[in-house]
mmCIF file of C-alpha atoms and ligand atoms in Angstrom:
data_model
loop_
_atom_site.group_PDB
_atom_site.id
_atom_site.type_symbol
_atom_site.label_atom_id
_atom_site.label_comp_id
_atom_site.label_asym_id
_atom_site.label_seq_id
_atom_site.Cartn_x
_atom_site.Cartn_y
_atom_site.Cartn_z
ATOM 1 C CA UNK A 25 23.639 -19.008 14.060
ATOM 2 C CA UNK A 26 22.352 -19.229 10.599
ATOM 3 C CA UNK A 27 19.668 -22.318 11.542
ATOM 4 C CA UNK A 28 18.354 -19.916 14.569
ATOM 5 C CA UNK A 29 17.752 -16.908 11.798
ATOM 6 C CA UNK A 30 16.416 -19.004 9.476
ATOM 7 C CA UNK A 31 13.578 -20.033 12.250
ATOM 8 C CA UNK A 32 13.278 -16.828 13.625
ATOM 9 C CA UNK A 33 12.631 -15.601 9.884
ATOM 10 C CA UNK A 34 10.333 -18.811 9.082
ATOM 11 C CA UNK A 35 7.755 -18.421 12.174
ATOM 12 C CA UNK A 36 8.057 -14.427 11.500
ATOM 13 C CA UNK A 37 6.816 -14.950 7.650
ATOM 14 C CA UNK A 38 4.294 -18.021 8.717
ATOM 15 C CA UNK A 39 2.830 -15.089 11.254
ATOM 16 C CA UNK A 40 2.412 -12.515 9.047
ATOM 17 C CA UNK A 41 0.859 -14.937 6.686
ATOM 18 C CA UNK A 42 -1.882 -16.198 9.325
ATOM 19 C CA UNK A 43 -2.281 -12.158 10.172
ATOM 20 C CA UNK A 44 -3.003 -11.565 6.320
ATOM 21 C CA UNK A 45 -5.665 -14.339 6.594
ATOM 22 C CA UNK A 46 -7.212 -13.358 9.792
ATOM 23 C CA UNK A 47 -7.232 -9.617 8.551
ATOM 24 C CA UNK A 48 -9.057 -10.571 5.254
ATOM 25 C CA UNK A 49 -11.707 -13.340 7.158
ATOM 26 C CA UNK A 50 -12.493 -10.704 9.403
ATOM 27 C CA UNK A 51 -13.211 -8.239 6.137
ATOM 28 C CA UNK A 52 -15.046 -10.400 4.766
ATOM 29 C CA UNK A 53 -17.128 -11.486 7.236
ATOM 30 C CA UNK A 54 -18.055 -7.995 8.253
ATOM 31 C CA UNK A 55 -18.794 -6.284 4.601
ATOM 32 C CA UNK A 56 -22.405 -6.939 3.943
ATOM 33 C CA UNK A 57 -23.137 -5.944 7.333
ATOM 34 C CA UNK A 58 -21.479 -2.526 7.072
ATOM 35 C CA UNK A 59 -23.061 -2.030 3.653
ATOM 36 C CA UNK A 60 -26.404 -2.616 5.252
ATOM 37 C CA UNK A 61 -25.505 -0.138 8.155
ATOM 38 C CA UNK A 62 -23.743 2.217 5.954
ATOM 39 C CA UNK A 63 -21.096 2.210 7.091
ATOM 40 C CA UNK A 64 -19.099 3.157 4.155
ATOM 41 C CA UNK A 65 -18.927 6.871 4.083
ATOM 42 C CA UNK A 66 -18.655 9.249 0.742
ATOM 43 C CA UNK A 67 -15.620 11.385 1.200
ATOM 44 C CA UNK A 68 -14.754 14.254 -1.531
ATOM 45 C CA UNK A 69 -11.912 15.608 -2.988
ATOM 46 C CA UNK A 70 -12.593 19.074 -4.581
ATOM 47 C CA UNK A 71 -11.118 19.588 -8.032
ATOM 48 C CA UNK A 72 -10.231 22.992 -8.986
ATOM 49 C CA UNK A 73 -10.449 24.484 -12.662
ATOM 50 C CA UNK A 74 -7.054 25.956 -13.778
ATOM 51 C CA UNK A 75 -9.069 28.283 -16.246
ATOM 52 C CA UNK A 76 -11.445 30.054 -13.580
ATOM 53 C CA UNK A 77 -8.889 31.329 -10.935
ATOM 54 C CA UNK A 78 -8.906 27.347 -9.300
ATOM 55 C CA UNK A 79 -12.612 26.993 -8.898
ATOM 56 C CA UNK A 80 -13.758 24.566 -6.966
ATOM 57 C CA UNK A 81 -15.327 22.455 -10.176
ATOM 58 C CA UNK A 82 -16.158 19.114 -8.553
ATOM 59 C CA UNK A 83 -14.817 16.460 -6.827
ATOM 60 C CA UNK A 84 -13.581 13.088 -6.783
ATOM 61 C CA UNK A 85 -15.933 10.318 -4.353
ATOM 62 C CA UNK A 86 -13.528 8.282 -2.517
ATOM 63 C CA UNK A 87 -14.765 5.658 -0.238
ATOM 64 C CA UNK A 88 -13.936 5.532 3.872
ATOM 65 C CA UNK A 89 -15.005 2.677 5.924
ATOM 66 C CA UNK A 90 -16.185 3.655 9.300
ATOM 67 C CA UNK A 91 -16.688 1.496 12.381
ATOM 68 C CA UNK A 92 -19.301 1.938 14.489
ATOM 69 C CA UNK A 93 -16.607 2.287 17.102
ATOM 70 C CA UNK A 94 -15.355 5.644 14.886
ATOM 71 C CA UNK A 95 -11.952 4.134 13.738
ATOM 72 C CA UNK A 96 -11.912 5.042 9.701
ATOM 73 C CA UNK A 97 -9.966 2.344 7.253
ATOM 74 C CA UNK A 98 -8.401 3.708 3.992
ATOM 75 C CA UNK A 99 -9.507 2.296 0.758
ATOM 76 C CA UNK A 100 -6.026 0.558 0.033
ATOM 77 C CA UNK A 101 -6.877 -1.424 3.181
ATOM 78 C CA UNK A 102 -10.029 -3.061 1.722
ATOM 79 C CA UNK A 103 -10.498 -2.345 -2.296
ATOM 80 C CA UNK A 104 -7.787 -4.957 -3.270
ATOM 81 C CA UNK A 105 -9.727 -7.608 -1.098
ATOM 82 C CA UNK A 106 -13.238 -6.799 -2.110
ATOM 83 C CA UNK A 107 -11.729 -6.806 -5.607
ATOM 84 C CA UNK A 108 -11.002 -10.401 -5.252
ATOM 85 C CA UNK A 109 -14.092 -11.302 -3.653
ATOM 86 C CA UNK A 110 -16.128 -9.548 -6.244
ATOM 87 C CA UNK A 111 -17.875 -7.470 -3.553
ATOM 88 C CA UNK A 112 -16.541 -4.274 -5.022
ATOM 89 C CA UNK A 113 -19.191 -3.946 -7.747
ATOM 90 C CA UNK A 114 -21.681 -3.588 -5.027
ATOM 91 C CA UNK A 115 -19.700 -1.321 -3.399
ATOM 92 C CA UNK A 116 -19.318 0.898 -6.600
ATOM 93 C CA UNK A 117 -22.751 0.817 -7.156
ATOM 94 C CA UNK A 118 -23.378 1.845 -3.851
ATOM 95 C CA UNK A 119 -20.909 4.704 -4.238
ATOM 96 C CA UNK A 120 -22.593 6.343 -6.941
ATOM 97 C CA UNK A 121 -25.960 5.935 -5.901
ATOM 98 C CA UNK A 122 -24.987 7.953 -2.937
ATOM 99 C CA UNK A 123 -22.936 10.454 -5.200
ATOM 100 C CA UNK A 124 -26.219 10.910 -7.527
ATOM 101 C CA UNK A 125 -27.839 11.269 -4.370
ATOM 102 C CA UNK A 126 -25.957 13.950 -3.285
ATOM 103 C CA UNK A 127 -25.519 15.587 -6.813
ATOM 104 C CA UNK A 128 -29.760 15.659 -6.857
ATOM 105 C CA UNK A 129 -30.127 16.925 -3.302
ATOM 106 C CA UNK A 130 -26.968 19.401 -4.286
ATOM 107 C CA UNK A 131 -29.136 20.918 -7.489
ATOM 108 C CA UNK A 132 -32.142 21.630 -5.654
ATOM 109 C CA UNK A 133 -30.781 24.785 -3.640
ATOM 110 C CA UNK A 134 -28.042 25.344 -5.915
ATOM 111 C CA UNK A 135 -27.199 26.815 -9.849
ATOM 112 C CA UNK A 136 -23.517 25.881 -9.699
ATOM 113 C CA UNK A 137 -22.888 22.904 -12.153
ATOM 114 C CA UNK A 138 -20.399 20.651 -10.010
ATOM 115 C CA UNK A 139 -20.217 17.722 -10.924
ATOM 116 C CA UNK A 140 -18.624 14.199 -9.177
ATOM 117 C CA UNK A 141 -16.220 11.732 -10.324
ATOM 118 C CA UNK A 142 -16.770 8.185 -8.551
ATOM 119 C CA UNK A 143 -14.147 5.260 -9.679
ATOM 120 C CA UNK A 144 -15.579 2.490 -11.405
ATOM 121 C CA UNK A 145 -13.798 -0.994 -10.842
ATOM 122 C CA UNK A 146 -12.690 -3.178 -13.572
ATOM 123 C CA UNK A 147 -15.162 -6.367 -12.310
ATOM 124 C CA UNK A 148 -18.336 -4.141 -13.277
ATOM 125 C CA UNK A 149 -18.370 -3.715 -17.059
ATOM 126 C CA UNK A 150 -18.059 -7.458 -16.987
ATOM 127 C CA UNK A 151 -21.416 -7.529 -15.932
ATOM 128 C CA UNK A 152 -24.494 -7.814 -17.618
ATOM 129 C CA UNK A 153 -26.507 -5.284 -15.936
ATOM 130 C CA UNK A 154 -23.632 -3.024 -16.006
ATOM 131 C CA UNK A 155 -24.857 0.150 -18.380
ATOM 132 C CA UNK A 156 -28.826 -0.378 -16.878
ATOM 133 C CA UNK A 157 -28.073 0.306 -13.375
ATOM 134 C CA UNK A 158 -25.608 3.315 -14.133
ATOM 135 C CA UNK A 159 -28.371 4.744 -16.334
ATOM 136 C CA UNK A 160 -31.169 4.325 -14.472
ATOM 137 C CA UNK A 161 -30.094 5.448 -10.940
ATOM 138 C CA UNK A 162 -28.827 8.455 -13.313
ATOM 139 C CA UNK A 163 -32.556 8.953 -14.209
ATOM 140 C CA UNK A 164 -33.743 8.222 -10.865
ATOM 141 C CA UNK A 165 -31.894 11.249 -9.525
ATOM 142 C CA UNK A 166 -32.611 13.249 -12.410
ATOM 143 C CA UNK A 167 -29.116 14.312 -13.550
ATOM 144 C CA UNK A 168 -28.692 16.487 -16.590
ATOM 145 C CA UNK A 169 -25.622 14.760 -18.271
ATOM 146 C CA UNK A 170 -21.995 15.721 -17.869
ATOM 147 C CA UNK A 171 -22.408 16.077 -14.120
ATOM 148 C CA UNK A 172 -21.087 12.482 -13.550
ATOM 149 C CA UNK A 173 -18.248 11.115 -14.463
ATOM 150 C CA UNK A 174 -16.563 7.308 -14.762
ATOM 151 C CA UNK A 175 -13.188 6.617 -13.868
ATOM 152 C CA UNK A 176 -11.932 3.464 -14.625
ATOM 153 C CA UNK A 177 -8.308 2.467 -14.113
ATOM 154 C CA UNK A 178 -5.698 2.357 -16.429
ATOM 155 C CA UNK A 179 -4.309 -1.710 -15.753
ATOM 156 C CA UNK A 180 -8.100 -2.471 -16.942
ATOM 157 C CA UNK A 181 -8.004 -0.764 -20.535
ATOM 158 C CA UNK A 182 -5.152 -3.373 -21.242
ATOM 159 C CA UNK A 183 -6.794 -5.965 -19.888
ATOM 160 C CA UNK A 184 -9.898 -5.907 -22.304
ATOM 161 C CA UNK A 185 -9.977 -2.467 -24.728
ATOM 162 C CA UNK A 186 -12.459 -4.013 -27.131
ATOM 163 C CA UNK A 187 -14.958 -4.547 -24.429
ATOM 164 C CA UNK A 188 -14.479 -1.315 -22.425
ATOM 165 C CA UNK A 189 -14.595 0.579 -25.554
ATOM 166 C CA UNK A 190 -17.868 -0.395 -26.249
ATOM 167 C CA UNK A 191 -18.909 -0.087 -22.749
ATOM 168 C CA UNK A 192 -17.441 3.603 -23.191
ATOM 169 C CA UNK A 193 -19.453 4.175 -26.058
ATOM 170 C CA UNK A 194 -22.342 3.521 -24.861
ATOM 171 C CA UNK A 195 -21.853 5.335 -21.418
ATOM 172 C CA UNK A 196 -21.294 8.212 -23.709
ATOM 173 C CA UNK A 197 -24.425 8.498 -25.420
ATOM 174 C CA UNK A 198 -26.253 8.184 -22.219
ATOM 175 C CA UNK A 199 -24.832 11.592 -21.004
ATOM 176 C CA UNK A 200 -21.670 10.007 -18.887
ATOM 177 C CA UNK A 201 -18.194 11.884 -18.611
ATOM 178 C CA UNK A 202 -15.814 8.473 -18.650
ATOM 179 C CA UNK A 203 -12.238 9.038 -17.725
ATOM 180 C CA UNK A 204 -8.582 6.686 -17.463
ATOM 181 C CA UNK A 205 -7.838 6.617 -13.840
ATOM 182 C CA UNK A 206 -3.660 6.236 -13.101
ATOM 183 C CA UNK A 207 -3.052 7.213 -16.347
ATOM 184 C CA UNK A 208 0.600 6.745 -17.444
ATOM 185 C CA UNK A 209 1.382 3.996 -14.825
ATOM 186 C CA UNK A 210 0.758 1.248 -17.526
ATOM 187 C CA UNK A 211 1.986 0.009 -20.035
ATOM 188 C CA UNK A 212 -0.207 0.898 -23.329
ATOM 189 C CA UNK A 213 -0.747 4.321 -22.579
ATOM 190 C CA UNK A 214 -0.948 5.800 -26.030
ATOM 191 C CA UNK A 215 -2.908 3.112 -27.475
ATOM 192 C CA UNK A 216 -5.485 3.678 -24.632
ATOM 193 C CA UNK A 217 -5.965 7.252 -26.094
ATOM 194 C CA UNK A 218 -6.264 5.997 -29.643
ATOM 195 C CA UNK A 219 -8.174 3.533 -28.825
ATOM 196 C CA UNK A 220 -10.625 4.276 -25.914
ATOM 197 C CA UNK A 221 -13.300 6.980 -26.571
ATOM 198 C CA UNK A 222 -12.855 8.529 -23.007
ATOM 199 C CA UNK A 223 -13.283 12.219 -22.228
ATOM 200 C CA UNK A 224 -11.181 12.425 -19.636
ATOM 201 C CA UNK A 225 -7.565 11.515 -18.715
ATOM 202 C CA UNK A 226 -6.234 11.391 -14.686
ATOM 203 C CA UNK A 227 -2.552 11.641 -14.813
ATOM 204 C CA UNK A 228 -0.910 8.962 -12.338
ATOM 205 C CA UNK A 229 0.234 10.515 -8.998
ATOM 206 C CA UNK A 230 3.823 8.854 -9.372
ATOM 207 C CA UNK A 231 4.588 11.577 -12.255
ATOM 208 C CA UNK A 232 4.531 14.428 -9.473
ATOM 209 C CA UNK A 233 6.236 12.537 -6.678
ATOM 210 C CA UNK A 234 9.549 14.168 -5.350
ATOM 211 C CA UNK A 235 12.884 12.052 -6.756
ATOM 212 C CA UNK A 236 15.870 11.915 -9.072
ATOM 213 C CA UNK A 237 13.323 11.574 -12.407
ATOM 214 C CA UNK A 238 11.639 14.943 -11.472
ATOM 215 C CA UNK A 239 12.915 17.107 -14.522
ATOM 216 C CA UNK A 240 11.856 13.915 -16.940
ATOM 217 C CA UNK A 241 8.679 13.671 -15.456
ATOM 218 C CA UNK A 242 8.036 17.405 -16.354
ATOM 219 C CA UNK A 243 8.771 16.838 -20.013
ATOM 220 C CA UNK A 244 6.629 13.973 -20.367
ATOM 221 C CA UNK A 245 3.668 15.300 -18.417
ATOM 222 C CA UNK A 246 3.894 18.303 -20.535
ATOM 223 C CA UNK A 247 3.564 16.065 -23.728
ATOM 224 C CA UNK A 248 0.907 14.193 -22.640
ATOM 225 C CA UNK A 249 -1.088 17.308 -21.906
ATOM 226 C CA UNK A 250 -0.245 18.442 -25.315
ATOM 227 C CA UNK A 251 -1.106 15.183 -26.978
ATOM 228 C CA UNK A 252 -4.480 14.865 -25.094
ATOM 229 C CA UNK A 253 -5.147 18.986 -25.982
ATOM 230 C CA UNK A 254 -5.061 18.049 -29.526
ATOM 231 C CA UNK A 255 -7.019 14.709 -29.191
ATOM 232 C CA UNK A 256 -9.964 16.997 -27.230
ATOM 233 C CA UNK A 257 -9.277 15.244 -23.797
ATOM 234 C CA UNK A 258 -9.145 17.007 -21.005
ATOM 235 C CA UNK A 259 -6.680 16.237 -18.272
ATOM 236 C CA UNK A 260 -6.487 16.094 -14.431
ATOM 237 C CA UNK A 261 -3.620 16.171 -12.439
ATOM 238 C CA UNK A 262 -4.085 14.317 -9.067
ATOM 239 C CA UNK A 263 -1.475 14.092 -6.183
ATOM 240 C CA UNK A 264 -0.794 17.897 -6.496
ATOM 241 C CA UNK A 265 0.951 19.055 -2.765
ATOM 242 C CA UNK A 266 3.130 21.958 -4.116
ATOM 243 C CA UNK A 267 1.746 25.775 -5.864
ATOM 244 C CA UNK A 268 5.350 25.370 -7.704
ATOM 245 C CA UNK A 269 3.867 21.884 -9.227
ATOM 246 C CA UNK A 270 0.255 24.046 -9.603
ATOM 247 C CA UNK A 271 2.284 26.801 -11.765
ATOM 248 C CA UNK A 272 4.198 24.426 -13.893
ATOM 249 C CA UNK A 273 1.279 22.367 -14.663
ATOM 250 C CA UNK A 274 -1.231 25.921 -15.701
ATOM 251 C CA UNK A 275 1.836 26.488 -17.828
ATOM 252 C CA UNK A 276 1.470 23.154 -19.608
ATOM 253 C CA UNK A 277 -2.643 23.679 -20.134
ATOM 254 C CA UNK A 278 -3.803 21.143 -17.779
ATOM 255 C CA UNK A 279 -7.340 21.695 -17.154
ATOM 256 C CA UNK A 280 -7.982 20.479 -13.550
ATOM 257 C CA UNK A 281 -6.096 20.045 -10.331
ATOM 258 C CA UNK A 282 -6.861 17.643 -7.599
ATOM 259 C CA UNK A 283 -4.367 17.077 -4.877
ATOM 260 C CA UNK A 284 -3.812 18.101 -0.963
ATOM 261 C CA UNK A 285 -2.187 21.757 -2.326
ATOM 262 C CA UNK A 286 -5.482 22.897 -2.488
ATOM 263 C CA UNK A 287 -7.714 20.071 0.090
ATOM 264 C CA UNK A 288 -7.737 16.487 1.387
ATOM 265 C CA UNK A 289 -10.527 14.295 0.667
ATOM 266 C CA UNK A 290 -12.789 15.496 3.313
ATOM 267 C CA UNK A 291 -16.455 14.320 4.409
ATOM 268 C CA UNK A 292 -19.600 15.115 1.552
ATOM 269 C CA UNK A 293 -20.728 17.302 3.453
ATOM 270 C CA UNK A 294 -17.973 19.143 4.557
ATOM 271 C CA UNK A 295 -17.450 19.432 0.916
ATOM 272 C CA UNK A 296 -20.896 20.684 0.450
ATOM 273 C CA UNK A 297 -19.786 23.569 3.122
ATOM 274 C CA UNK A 298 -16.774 24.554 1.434
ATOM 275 C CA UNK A 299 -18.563 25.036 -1.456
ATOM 276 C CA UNK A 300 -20.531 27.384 -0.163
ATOM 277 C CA UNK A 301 -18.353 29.174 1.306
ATOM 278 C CA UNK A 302 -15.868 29.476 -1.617
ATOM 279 C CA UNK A 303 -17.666 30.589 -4.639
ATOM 280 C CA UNK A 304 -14.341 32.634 -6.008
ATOM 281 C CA UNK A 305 -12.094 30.250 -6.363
ATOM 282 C CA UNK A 306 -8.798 28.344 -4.194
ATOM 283 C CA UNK A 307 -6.377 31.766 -5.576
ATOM 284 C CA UNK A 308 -8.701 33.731 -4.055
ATOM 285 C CA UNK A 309 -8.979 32.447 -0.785
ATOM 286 C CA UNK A 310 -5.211 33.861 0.256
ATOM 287 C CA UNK A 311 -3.363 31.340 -1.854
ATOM 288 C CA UNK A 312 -0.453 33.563 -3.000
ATOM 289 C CA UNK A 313 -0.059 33.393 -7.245
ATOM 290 C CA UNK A 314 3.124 32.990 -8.103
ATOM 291 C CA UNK A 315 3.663 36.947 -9.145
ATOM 292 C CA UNK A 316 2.761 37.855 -6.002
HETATM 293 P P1 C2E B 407 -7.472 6.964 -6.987
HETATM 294 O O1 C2E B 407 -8.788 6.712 -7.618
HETATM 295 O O2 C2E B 407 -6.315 7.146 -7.893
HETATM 296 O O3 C2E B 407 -7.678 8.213 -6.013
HETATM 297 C C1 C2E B 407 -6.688 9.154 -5.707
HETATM 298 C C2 C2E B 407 -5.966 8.844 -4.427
HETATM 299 O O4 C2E B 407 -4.905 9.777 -4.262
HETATM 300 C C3 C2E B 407 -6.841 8.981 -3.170
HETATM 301 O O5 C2E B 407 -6.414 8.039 -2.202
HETATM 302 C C4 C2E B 407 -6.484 10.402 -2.705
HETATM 303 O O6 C2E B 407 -6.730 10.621 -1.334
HETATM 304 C C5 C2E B 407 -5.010 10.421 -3.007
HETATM 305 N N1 C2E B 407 -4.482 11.780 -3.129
HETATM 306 C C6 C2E B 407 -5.088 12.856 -3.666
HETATM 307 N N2 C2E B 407 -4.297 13.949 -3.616
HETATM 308 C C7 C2E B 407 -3.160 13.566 -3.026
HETATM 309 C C8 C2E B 407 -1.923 14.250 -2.693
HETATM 310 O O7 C2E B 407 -1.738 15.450 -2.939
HETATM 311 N N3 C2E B 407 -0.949 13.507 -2.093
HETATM 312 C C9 C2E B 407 -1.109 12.181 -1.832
HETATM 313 N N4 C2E B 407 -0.107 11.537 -1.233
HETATM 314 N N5 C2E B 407 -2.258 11.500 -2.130
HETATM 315 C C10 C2E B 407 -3.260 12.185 -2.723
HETATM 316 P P2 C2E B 407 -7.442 7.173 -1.361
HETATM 317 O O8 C2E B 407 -8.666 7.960 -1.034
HETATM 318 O O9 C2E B 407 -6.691 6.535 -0.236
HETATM 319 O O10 C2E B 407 -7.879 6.049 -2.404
HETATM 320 C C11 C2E B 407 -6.943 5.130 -2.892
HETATM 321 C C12 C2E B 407 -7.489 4.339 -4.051
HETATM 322 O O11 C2E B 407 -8.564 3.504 -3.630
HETATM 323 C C13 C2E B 407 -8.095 5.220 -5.155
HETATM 324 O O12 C2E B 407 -7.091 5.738 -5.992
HETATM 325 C C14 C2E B 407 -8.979 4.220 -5.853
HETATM 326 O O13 C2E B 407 -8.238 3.436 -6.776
HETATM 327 C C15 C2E B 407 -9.447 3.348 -4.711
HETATM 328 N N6 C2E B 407 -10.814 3.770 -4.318
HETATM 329 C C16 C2E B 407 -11.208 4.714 -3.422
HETATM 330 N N7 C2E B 407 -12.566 4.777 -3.343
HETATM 331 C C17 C2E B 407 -13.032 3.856 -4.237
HETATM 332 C C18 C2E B 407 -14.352 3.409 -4.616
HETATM 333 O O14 C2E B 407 -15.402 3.885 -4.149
HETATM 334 N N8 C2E B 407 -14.406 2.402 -5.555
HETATM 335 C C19 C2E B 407 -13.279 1.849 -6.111
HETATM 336 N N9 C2E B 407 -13.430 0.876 -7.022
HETATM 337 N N10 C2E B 407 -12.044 2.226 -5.781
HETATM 338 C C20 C2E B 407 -11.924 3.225 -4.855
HETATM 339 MG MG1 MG B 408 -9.808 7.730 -8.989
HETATM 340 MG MG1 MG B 409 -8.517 4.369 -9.148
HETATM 341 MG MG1 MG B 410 -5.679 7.877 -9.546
#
């Protein structure tokens, strides 16, 4: 009957609800702890340079949470909470200490400039501190500049442009690489390239998703990489799984790939291996070119 549904779908939505709750006390209660025990792990994505044969030219830092009992939680599982709770600036800062970290140990044994991208969270720049810390654990490691760079995420540049411009800005003339994270999945898009003095744009994974709007999506991602060419900002493609997608975006000029066609986000210092091992380049490591 349609009471009996409408129970069935009342204590069903009341349950979920009390699961949401329980899921984000028990988050919450267990974050500083697994900060303290480090329990949140650097993973990288490589990013490979469409103008050297698909180098590997750095990576993107994306953050794992592992229990001591091994299990591993995704990002999307606890970002949006700790974005609520404000914990994520800690987290961020966390991130990129260990990134610098890495990038300093990294530069000891090795010539190869990579450098890492680590995403920034729109709570940060509201602080004070904000542009000290960056800098100085960028001078505590030692980093020459344009080995780091800043992603911060679209939804924030229309939230406050005046105040993340400056924040840009000054970034910038300490030696940062700041880029637009998602970019083309809001709504002010163009005015975040006129306005925003970024070096970087990250083209939104939903442009290269399979579906009806595939042919449209070409068009416009090839515009945008011609727009940004002439503005001098370089563009990344991210949420790359097909060589076809790899071709058509060389084709259009756009300077870096980053997507499962050529690796997952993997461990640091798995990443650290494969770098080693793969000097040449993703083409040369048997990925067949599109002539062949
Ligand atoms: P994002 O910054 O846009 O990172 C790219 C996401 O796309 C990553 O998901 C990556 O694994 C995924 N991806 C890359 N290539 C492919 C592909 O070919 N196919 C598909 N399906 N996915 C691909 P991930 O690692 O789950 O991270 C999700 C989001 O969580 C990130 O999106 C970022 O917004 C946030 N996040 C991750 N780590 C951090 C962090 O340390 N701090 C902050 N503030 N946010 C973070
Ligand atoms: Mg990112
Ligand atoms: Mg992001
Ligand atoms: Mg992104």
């Amino acid at each position: 009957s349609i009471k009996a549904n409408r129970e069935i779908r009342q204590a069903f939505y009341s349950d979920t609800i009390r699961q949401n709750i329980l899921h984000v006390n028990e988050i919450e209660s267990q974050m500083q702890l697994a900060l303290k025990n480090g329990e949140f792990k650097m993973y990288i994505q490589p990013k490979t340079d469409t103008h050297h044969n698909h180098r590997i030219m750095g990576g993107e830092v994306l953050v794992r949470w592992q229990k001591s009992d091994g299990t591993i939680i995704p990002p999307n599982d606890f970002i949006p909470i700790f974005e609520r709770n404000g914990f994520i600036v800690l987290l961020d800062r966390y991130m990129f200490a260990s990134a610098c970290k890495w990038l300093h140990d990294y530069f000891e044994n090795h010539t190869h400039r990579i450098h890492l991208a680590v995403n920034v969270s729109r709570l940060d720049i509201f602080q004070e501190d904000f542009i000290s810390y960056y800098v100085s654990i960028k001078e505590q490691y030692e980093l020459c500049d344009d080995v780091i760079e800043l992603e911060f995420t679209e939804s924030l540049a229309i939230e406050d442009h005046a105040l993340l411009s400056a924040k840009i800005s000054e970034l910038r003339t300490h030696g940062f690489l700041c880029s637009i994270d998602d970019f083309g999945a809001g709504y002010s898009s163009l005015n975040t390239l006129k306005e925003l003095p970024i070096q970087v744009i990250k083209l939104d994974i939903l442009f290269f998703r399979k579906g009806a709007s595939i042919e449209k999506a070409r068009i416009i991602v090839s515009h945008i990489i011609h727009l940004a060419k002439q503005l001098h900002i370089a563009v990344v493609a991210e949420g790359i799984e097909e060589p076809d997608q790899v071709y058509f975006l060389e084709k259009c000029g756009c300077d870096i790939i980053q997507g499962y066609v050529f690796a997952k986000p993997m461990p640091a210092n798995d990443f650290k291996k494969l770098l080693l091992k793969d000097p040449v380049g993703y083409w040369g490591e048997g990925f067949l070119k599109e002539s062949d």
